[in-house]
CSV table of C-alpha atoms in Angstrom, one decimal:
chain,number,residue,atom,x,y,z
A,220,VAL,CA,-1.9,-13.0,7.9
A,221,GLN,CA,-1.6,-15.1,4.7
A,222,LEU,CA,-3.2,-14.3,1.4
A,223,VAL,CA,-2.6,-16.7,-1.5
A,224,GLU,CA,-3.8,-15.8,-5.0
A,225,SER,CA,-4.4,-18.2,-7.9
A,226,GLY,CA,-6.3,-18.5,-11.1
A,227,GLY,CA,-4.2,-16.2,-13.3
A,228,GLY,CA,-3.0,-17.2,-16.8
A,229,LEU,CA,-2.9,-16.3,-20.4
A,230,VAL,CA,-6.2,-15.5,-22.1
A,231,GLN,CA,-7.2,-14.0,-25.4
A,232,PRO,CA,-8.9,-10.6,-25.6
A,233,GLY,CA,-12.5,-10.9,-24.8
A,234,GLY,CA,-11.9,-14.0,-22.6
A,235,SER,CA,-12.6,-14.7,-19.0
A,236,LEU,CA,-10.7,-15.7,-15.9
A,237,ARG,CA,-11.6,-16.2,-12.3
A,238,LEU,CA,-9.1,-15.3,-9.6
A,239,PHE,CA,-9.1,-16.8,-6.2
A,240,CYS,CA,-7.6,-15.6,-2.9
A,241,ALA,CA,-7.3,-18.0,0.0
A,242,ALA,CA,-7.1,-16.2,3.3
A,243,SER,CA,-5.8,-17.4,6.6
A,244,GLY,CA,-4.3,-16.2,9.9
A,245,PHE,CA,-7.0,-13.6,10.6
A,246,SER,CA,-10.8,-13.4,10.9
A,247,PHE,CA,-11.6,-13.2,7.2
A,248,ARG,CA,-15.4,-12.8,7.8
A,249,THR,CA,-14.9,-9.6,9.8
A,250,HIS,CA,-12.5,-7.8,7.3
A,251,ASP,CA,-13.1,-5.8,4.2
A,252,MET,CA,-11.0,-7.0,1.2
A,253,LYS,CA,-9.9,-5.6,-2.1
A,254,TRP,CA,-8.1,-6.5,-5.3
A,255,VAL,CA,-5.3,-4.4,-6.7
A,256,ARG,CA,-3.1,-4.8,-9.8
A,257,GLN,CA,0.2,-3.7,-11.2
A,258,ALA,CA,1.2,-3.8,-14.8
A,259,PRO,CA,4.9,-3.8,-15.8
A,260,GLY,CA,6.4,-0.4,-15.5
A,261,LYS,CA,3.3,1.1,-13.9
A,262,GLY,CA,2.2,1.9,-10.4
A,263,LEU,CA,-0.2,-0.1,-8.3
A,264,GLU,CA,-3.8,0.3,-9.3
A,265,TRP,CA,-6.9,-0.3,-7.2
A,266,VAL,CA,-9.4,-2.6,-8.9
A,267,SER,CA,-12.2,-3.5,-6.6
A,268,PHE,CA,-13.4,-3.5,-2.9
A,269,ILE,CA,-15.9,-5.6,-1.0
A,270,ASP,CA,-17.0,-5.2,2.6
A,271,TYR,CA,-16.9,-7.9,5.2
A,272,THR,CA,-20.5,-8.9,4.6
A,273,GLY,CA,-20.0,-9.5,0.9
A,274,TYR,CA,-23.3,-7.8,0.0
A,275,GLY,CA,-22.9,-4.3,1.5
A,276,ARG,CA,-20.4,-1.9,0.0
A,277,ILE,CA,-18.9,-3.1,-3.3
A,278,TYR,CA,-16.9,-0.8,-5.5
A,279,TYR,CA,-15.1,-1.0,-8.8
A,280,ALA,CA,-12.6,1.1,-10.6
A,281,ASP,CA,-14.1,2.7,-13.7
A,282,SER,CA,-11.7,0.8,-15.9
A,283,VAL,CA,-13.2,-2.6,-14.9
A,284,LYS,CA,-16.8,-1.6,-14.0
A,285,GLY,CA,-19.3,-3.8,-15.9
A,286,ARG,CA,-16.7,-6.4,-16.7
A,287,PHE,CA,-15.3,-7.6,-13.3
A,288,THR,CA,-17.3,-9.0,-10.4
A,289,ILE,CA,-15.9,-9.2,-6.8
A,290,SER,CA,-17.3,-11.7,-4.4
A,291,ARG,CA,-16.4,-13.7,-1.3
A,292,ASP,CA,-17.2,-16.9,0.6
A,293,ASN,CA,-16.8,-16.2,4.3
A,294,ALA,CA,-17.5,-19.9,5.1
A,295,ASN,CA,-14.4,-20.9,3.1
A,296,ASN,CA,-12.2,-17.8,3.7
A,297,THR,CA,-12.0,-17.1,0.0
A,298,LEU,CA,-12.1,-13.9,-2.1
A,299,TYR,CA,-12.9,-14.0,-5.8
A,300,LEU,CA,-12.6,-11.8,-8.9
A,301,GLN,CA,-14.5,-12.8,-11.9
A,302,MET,CA,-13.1,-11.1,-15.0
A,303,ASN,CA,-15.0,-11.1,-18.2
A,304,GLY,CA,-14.4,-9.2,-21.4
A,305,LEU,CA,-10.7,-9.0,-20.7
A,306,LEU,CA,-8.6,-6.4,-22.6
A,307,PRO,CA,-4.9,-6.3,-23.2
A,308,GLU,CA,-4.7,-3.4,-20.7
A,309,ASP,CA,-5.9,-5.7,-18.0
A,310,SER,CA,-2.6,-7.6,-18.2
A,311,ALA,CA,-1.0,-7.2,-14.8
A,312,MET,CA,0.0,-9.0,-11.6
A,313,TYR,CA,-3.2,-9.2,-9.5
A,314,TYR,CA,-3.1,-9.1,-5.7
A,315,CYS,CA,-5.7,-9.5,-3.0
A,316,ALA,CA,-5.2,-7.1,-0.1
A,317,LEU,CA,-6.4,-6.3,3.3
A,318,GLY,CA,-6.7,-2.9,4.9
A,319,GLY,CA,-6.2,0.6,3.6
A,320,ASP,CA,-8.6,3.0,2.0
A,321,PRO,CA,-11.5,1.1,0.3
A,322,SER,CA,-11.0,2.7,-3.1
A,323,ALA,CA,-7.2,3.2,-3.1
A,324,PRO,CA,-4.2,1.0,-3.8
A,325,THR,CA,-3.2,1.0,-0.1
A,326,TYR,CA,-3.2,-2.0,2.2
A,327,ASN,CA,-1.8,-3.5,5.3
A,328,TYR,CA,-1.3,-6.9,3.9
A,329,ARG,CA,-1.0,-8.3,0.4
A,330,GLY,CA,-0.5,-11.7,-1.2
A,331,GLN,CA,2.2,-12.7,-3.6
A,332,GLY,CA,0.0,-12.2,-6.6
A,333,THR,CA,-1.2,-14.1,-9.7
A,334,GLN,CA,-0.2,-13.0,-13.2
A,335,VAL,CA,-2.9,-12.2,-15.8
A,336,THR,CA,-1.8,-11.8,-19.4
A,337,VAL,CA,-4.3,-10.9,-22.1
A,338,SER,CA,-2.9,-11.4,-25.5
A,339,SER,CA,-3.8,-12.9,-28.9
């Protein structure tokens, strides 16, 4: 299993970023996926979940609901996280992950992460 995140960066409050997760080494189209994040000095936080179909079960943490959108392209083995209305408290390392409880920061596999920094 290989998960490679990209798309992070420095953005001003209120700005947008789109994160990407390229998946390989397993059958992406038959596995549910999630995003989790970890801010410096804090624990791992679950962000969002999407089922293997991409249009069935989709869940968001209350802290990002209405601002973030998770999606996937099963033809290209890619998971996305569109982040709008970014806040300083969204600053964290973001990881795509496979396995674990759908709405918890648990997983069987995780990528190396991509850093998101929201600051003016």
